[in-house]
Coordinates of C-alpha atoms in Angstrom, one line a residue:
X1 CA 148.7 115.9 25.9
X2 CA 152.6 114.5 25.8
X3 CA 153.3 111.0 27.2
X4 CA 156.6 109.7 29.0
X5 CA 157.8 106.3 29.3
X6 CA 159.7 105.2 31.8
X7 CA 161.8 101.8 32.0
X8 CA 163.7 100.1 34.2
X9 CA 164.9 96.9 32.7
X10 CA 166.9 94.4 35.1
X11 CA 168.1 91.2 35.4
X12 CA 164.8 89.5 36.5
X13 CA 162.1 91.9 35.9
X14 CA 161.3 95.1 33.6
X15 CA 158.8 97.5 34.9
X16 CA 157.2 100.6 32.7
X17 CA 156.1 103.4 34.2
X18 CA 153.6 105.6 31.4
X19 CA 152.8 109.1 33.0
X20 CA 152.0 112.6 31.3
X21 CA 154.5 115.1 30.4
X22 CA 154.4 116.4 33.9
X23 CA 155.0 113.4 35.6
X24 CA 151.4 112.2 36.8
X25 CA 151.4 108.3 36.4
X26 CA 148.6 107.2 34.2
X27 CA 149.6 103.3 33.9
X28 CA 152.4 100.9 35.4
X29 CA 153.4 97.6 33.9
X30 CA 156.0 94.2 34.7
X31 CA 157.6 92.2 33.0
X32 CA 160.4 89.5 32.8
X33 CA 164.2 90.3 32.8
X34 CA 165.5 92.4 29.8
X35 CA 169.1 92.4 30.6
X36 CA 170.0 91.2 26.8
X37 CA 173.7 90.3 29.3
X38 CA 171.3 87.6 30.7
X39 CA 168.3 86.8 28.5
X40 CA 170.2 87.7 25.0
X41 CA 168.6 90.8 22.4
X42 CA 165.5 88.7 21.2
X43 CA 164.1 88.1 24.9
X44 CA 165.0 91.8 25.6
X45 CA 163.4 93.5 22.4
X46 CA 160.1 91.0 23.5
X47 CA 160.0 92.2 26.8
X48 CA 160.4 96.2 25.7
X49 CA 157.6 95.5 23.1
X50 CA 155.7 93.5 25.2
X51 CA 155.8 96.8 28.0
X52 CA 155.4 99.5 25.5
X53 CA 152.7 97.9 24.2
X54 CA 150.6 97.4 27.3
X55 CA 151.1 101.1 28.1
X56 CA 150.5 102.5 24.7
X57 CA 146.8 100.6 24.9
X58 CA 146.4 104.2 27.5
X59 CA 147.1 107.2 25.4
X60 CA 144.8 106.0 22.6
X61 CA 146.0 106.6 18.5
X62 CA 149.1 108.5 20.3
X63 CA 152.1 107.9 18.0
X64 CA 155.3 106.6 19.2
X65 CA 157.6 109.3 18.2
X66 CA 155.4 111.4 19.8
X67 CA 156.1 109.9 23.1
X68 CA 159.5 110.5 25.0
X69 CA 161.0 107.5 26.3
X70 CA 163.9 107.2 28.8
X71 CA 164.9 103.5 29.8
X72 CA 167.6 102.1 32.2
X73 CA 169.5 98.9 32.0
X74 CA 172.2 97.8 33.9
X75 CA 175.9 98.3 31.4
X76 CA 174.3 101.2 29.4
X77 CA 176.8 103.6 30.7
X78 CA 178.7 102.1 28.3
X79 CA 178.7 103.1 23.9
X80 CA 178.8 99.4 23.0
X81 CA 175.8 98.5 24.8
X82 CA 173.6 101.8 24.1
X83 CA 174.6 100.7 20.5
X84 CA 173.1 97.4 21.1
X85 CA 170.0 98.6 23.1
X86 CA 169.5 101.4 20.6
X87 CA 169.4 99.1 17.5
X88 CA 166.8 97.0 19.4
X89 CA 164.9 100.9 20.3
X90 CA 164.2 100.8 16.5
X91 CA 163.2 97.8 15.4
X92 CA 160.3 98.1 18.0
X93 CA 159.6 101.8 17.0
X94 CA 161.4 104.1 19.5
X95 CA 163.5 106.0 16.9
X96 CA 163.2 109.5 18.3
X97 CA 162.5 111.5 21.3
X98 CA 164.7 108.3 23.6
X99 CA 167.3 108.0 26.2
X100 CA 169.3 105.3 27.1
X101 CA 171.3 105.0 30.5
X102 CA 172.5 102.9 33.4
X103 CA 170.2 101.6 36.0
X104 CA 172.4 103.5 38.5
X105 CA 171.4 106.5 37.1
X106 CA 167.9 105.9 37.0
X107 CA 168.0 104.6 40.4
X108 CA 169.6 107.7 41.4
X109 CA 167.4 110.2 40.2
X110 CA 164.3 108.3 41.7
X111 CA 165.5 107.9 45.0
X112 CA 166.7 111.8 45.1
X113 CA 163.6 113.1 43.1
X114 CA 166.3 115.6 41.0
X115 CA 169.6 114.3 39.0
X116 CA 172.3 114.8 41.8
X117 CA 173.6 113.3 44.9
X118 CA 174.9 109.9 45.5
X119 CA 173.5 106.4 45.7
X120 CA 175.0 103.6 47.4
X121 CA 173.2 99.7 46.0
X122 CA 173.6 96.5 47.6
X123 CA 171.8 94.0 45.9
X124 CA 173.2 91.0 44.0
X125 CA 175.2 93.3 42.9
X126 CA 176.6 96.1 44.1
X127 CA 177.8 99.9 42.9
X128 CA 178.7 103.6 44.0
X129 CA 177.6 106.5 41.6
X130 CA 176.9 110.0 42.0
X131 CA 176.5 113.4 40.2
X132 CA 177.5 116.7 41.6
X133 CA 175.7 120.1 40.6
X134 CA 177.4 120.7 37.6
X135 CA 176.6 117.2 36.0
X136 CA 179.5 115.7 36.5
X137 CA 179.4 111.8 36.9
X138 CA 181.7 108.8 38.7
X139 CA 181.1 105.6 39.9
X140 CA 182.9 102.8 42.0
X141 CA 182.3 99.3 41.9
X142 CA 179.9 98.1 39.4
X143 CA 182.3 95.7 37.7
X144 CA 180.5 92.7 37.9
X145 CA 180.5 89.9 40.5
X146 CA 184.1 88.1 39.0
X147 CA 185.8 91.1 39.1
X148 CA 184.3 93.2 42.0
X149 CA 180.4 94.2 43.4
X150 CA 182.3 94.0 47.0
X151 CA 179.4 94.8 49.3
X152 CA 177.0 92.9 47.3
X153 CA 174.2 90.3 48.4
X154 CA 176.6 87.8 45.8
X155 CA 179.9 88.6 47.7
X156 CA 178.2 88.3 51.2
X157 CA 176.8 85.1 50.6
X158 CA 180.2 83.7 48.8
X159 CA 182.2 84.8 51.9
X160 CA 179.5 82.9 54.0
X161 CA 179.8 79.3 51.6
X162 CA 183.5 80.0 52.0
X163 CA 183.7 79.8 55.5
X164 CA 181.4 76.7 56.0
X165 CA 184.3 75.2 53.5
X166 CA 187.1 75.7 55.3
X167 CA 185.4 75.4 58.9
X168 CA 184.7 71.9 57.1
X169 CA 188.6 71.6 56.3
X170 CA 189.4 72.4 60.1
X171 CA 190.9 75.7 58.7
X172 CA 189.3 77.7 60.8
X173 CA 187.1 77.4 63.5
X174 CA 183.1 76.2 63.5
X175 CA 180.8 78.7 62.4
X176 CA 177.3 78.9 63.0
X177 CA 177.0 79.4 58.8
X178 CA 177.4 76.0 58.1
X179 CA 173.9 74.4 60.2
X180 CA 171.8 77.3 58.8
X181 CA 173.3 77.4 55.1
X182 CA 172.8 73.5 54.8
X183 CA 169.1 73.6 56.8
X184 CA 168.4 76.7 54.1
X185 CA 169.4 74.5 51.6
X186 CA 167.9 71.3 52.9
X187 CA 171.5 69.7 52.2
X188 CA 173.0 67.1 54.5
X189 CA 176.9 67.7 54.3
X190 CA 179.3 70.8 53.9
X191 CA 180.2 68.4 50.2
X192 CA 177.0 68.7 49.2
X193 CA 177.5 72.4 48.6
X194 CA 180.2 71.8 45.3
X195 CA 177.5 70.5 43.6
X196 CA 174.7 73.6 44.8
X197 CA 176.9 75.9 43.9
X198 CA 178.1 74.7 40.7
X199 CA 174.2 74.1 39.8
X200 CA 173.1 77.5 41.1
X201 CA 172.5 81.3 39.4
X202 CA 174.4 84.0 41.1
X203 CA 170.6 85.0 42.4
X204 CA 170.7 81.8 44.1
X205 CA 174.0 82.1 46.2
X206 CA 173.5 85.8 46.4
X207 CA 170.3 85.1 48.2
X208 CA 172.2 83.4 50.7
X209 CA 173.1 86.7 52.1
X210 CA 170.1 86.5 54.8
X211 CA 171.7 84.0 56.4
X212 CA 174.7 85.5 56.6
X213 CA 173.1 88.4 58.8
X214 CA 170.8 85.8 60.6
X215 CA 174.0 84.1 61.8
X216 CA 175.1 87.7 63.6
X217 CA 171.9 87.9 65.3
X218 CA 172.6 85.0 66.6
X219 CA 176.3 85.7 68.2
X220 CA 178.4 84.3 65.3
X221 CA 182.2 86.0 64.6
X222 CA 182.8 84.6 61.5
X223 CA 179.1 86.0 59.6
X224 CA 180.0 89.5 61.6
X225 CA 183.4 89.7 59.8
X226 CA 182.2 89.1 56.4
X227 CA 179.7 92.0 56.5
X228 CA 181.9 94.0 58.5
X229 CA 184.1 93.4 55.2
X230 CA 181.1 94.5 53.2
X231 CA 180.2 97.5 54.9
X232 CA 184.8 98.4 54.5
X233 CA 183.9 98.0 50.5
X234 CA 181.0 99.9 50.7
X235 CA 182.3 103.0 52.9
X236 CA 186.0 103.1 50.6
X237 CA 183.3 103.0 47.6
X238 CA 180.9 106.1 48.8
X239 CA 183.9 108.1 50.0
X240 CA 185.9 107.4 46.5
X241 CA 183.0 109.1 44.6
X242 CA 182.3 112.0 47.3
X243 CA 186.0 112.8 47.0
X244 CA 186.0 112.7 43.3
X245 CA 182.7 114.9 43.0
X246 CA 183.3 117.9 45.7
X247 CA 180.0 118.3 46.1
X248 CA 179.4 122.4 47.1
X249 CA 176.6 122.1 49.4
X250 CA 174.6 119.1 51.2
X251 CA 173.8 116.6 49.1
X252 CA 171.9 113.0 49.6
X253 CA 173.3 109.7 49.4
X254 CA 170.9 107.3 48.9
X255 CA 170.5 103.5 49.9
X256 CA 169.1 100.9 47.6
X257 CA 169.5 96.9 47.1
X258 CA 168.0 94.4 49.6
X259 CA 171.2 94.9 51.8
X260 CA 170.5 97.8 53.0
X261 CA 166.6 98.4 52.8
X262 CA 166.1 95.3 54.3
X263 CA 169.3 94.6 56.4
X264 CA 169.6 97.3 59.4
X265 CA 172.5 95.5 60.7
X266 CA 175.0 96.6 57.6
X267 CA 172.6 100.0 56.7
X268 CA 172.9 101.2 60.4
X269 CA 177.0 100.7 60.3
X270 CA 177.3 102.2 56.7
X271 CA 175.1 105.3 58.1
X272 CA 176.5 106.0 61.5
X273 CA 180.2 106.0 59.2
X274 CA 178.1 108.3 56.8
X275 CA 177.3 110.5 59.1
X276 CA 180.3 111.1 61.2
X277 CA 182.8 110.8 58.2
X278 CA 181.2 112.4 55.2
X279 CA 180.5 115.6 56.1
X280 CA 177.4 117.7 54.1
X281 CA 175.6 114.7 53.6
X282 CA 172.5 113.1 54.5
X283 CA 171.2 109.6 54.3
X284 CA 168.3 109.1 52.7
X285 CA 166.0 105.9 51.5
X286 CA 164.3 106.5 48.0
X287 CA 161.7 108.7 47.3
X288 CA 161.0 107.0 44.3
X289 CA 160.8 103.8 42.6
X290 CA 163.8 103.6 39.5
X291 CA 161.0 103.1 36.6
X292 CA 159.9 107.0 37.7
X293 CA 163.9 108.2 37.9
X294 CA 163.8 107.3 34.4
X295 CA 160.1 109.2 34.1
X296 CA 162.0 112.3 35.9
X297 CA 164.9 112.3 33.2
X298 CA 162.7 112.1 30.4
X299 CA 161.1 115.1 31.8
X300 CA 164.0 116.9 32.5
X301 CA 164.9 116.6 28.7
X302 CA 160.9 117.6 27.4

């Protein structure tokens, strides 16, 4: 019997998927973050050891090589870091029978079941990227959140800390942010937040986001225009990539990131827009977990 391991490695958690060669899941494992952009290359080749080897405790005195492997990390669409994720690959024993690729693509094929459409994520971070029916590729977005993830959890929330700042300043006019940002933080003054944000990750303020879309619920202009700037980033993003792609026949566009599995307030605007502007497309939520798009490319390769 063949094996297939499937990884999706992120910023704050790794999970392995181990299934047969057809796809039926035998085992599923988590770990910490193996982003080696976050934890640097000895925390990452840990936590892939550490996953492989709970999963390889299931197929018994099955070899290594003998097992096909596809793992996904956020930056490996790009040579210098498959360089740098495949040099950790063999010092743990994954020499042969691999592939390495972006999260986005992973993410893709899971939430599609089948390596084409588009997929639209809102998380911390944020990115467009699709594949047509004849493999071609594009993305928009992606670039990080100093240069870009418009859309994101991180650029929502910043928006939001922005506008308490200069509501403070008598720049603009009170929002309803600054109460529930300060009671979220359990912070007594607008000031306070220099030395929150300076202390906190960019998981930290991009958490803030829920607040942001608590604020609308409760009437408040200022949170509505930042995510009706999100949801802007997010539609010039999918149609950029649809454009690019000319897709023959209906395709899917899948949603991922907290933003818009969890948020109906920016997923309902982005999918009416989708809906009426983007013709020969459907919205769809994923079908599959990322750590089993990465089981469904190794397959595809078998």
């Amino acid at each position: 019997m063949g094996y297939i391991i499937g990884i999706d490695g992120g910023g704050t958690k790794t999970v392995g998927l181990l299934t047969t060669e057809t796809g039926k899941h035998i085992a599923k494992v988590q770990a910490g973050p193996s982003n080696y952009h976050v934890v640097g290359t000895e925390r990452t080749q840990g936590v892939l050891k550490e996953i492989i080897s709970q999963l390889s405790v299931h197929v018994g005195k099955t070899a290594l090589d003998s097992i096909h492997f596809c793992i996904g990390m956020a930056g490996l669409g790009r040579e210098e870091d498959r360089e740098v994720i495949g040099q950790i690959c063999d010092k743990i024993g994954i020499s042969k029978n691999r592939i390495l690729t972006h999260d986005a693509h992973i993410a893709l094929v899971g939430g599609t079941g089948k390596q084409e459409g588009v997929i639209v994520i809102s998380g911390t971070g944020s990115i467009v990227y699709g594949i047509n029916e004849h493999g071609k590729e594009t993305r928009a977005g992606g670039w990080g959140y100093l240069l870009g993830d418009e859309g994101s959890g991180y650029d929502i929330a910043l928006k939001g800390l922005q506008a308490v700042a200069r509501a403070a300043d008598k720049r603009e006019l009170p929002t309803e942010l600054t109460h529930l940002i300060l009671n979220k933080l359990d912070l007594d003054t607008p000031n306070d937040l220099i030395r929150w944000t300076h202390a906190a990750s960019r998981d930290e303020i991009a958490g803030l986001a829920a607040v942001v879309f608590k604020a609308i619920e409760i009437g408040d202009t200022k949170a509505e225009k930042i995510v009706d700037s999100a949801f802007s980033e997010l539609a010039c993003a999918v149609e950029t990539v649809v454009m690019q792609l000319e897709f023959a026949h209906p395709f899917g566009i899948v949603f991922s990131g907290g933003n818009l599995l969890h948020q109906p307030i920016l997923a309902n605007k982005l999918q009416r827009w989708i809906e009426k502007i983007i013709i020969g497309s459907s919205v769809i939520f994923p079908k599959h977990e990322p750590a089993y798009g990465a089981v469904l490319l190794a397959k595809a390769y078998l």
